[in-house]
PDB file of C-alpha atoms in Angstrom:
ATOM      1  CA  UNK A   1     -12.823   8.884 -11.233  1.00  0.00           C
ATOM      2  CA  UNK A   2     -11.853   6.335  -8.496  1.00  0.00           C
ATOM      3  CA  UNK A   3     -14.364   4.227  -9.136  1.00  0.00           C
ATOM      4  CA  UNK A   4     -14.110   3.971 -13.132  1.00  0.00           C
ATOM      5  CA  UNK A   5      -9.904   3.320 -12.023  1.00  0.00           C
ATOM      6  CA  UNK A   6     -11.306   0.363  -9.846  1.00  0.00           C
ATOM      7  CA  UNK A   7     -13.441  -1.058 -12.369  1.00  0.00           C
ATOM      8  CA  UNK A   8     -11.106  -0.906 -15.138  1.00  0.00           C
ATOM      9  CA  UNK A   9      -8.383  -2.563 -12.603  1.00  0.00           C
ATOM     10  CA  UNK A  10     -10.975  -5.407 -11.449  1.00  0.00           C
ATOM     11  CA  UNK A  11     -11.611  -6.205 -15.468  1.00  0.00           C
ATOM     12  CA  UNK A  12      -8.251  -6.317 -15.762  1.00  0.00           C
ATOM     13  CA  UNK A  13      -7.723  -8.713 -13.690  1.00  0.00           C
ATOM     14  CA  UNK A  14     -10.504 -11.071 -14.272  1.00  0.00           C
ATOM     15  CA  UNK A  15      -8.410 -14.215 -13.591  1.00  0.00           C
ATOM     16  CA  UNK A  16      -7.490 -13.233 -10.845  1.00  0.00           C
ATOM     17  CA  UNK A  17      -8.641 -12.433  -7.234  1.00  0.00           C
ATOM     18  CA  UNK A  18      -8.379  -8.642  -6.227  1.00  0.00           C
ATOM     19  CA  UNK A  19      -7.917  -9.064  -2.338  1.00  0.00           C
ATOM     20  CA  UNK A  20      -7.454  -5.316  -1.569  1.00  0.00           C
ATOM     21  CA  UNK A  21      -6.819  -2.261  -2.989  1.00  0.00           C
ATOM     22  CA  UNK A  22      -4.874   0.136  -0.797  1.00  0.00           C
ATOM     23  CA  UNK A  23      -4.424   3.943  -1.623  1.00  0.00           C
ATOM     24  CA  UNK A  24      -0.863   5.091  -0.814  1.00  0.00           C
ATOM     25  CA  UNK A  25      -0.737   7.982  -3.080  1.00  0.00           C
ATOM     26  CA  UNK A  26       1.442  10.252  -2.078  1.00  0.00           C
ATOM     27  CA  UNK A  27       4.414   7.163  -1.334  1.00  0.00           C
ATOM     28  CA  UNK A  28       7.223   6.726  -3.149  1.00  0.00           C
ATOM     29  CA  UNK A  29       6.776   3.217  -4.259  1.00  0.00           C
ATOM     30  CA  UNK A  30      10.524   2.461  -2.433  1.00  0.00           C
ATOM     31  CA  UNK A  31       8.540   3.533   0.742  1.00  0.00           C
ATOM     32  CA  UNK A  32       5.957   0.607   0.651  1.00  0.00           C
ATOM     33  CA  UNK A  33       6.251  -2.228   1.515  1.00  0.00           C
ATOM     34  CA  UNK A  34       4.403  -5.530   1.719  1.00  0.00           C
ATOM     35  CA  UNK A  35       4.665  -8.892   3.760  1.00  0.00           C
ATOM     36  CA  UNK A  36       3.283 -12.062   3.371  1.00  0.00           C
ATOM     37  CA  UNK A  37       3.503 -14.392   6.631  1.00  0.00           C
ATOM     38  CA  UNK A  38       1.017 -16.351   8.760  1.00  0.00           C
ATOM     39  CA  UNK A  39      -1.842 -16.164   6.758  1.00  0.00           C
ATOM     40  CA  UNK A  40      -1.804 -12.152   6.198  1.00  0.00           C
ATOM     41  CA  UNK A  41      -0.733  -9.423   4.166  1.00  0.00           C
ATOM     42  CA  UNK A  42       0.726  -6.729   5.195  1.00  0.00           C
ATOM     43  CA  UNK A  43       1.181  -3.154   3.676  1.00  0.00           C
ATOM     44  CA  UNK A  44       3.353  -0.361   5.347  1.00  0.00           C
ATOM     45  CA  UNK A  45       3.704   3.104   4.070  1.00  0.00           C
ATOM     46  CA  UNK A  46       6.088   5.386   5.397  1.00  0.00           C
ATOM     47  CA  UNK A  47       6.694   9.060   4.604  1.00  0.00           C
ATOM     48  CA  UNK A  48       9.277  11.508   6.450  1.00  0.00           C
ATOM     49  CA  UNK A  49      10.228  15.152   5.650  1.00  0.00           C
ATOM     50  CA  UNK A  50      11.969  16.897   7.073  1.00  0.00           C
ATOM     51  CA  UNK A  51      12.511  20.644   7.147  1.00  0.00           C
ATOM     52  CA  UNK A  52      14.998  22.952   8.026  1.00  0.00           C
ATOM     53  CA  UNK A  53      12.913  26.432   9.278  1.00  0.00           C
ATOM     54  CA  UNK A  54      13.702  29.651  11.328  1.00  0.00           C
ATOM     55  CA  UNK A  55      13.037  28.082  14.410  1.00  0.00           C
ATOM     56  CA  UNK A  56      15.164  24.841  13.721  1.00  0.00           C
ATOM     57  CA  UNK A  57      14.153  21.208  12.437  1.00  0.00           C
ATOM     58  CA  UNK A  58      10.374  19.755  12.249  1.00  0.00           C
ATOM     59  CA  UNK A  59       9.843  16.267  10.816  1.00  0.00           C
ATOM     60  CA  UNK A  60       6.929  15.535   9.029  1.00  0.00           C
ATOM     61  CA  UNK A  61       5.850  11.639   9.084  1.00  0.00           C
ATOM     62  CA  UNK A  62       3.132   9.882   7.322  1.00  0.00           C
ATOM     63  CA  UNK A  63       2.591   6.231   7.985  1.00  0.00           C
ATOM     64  CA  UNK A  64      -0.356   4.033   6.542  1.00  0.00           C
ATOM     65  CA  UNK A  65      -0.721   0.160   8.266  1.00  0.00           C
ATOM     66  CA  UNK A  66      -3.243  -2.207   6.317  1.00  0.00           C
ATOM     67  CA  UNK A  67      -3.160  -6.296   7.674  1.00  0.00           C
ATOM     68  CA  UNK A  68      -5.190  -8.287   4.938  1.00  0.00           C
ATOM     69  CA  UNK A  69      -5.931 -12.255   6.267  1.00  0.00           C
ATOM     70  CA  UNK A  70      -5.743 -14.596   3.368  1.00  0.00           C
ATOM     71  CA  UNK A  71      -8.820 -15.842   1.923  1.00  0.00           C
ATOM     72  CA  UNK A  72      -9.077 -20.151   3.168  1.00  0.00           C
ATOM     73  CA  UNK A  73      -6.998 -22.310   0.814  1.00  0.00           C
ATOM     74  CA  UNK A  74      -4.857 -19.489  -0.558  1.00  0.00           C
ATOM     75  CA  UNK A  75      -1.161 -19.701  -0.193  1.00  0.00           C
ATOM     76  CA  UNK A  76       1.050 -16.869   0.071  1.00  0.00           C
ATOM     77  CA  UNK A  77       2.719 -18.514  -2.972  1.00  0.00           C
ATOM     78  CA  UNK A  78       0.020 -17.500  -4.489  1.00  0.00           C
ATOM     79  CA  UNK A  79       0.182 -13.981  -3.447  1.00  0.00           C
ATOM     80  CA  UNK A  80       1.039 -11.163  -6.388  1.00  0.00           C
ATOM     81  CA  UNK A  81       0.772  -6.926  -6.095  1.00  0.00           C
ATOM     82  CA  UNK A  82       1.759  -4.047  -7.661  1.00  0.00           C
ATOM     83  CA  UNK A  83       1.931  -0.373  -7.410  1.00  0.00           C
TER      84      UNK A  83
END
């Protein structure tokens, strides 16, 4: 389940602060991507299809925004994900 995944992932990590935890299943990992500047991170997801049908083209586009602000006294030095 999703919450035995988180649990396992917040032991994991028990030196370390888990700031967020954003699902972008679905993403191609070269489709993500994520910012550090002014205090914030920043995750953007993008997804487009697109699909050639009877009546022509038709895109399909996914997109997921998350802004995280920095916890005081963290640097973005500091700052690690993965995927």
């Amino acid at each position: 389940s999703m919450q035995r995944r988180l649990n396992r992932m917040l032991n994991s990590s028990h030196d370390h602060k888990l700031l967020a935890l954003v699902d972008v299943k679905g993403f191609d990992p070269k489709e993500v991507t994520v910012t550090v500047k002014d205090g914030k991170v920043k995750v953007l997801a993008e997804h487009e299809e697109e699909h050639t049908t009877a009546r022509g083209k038709e895109y399909n586009y996914r997109n997921i925004t998350k802004e995280i602000i920095l916890p005081p006294g963290v640097s973005k030095d500091e700052v690690t994900y993965s995927l």
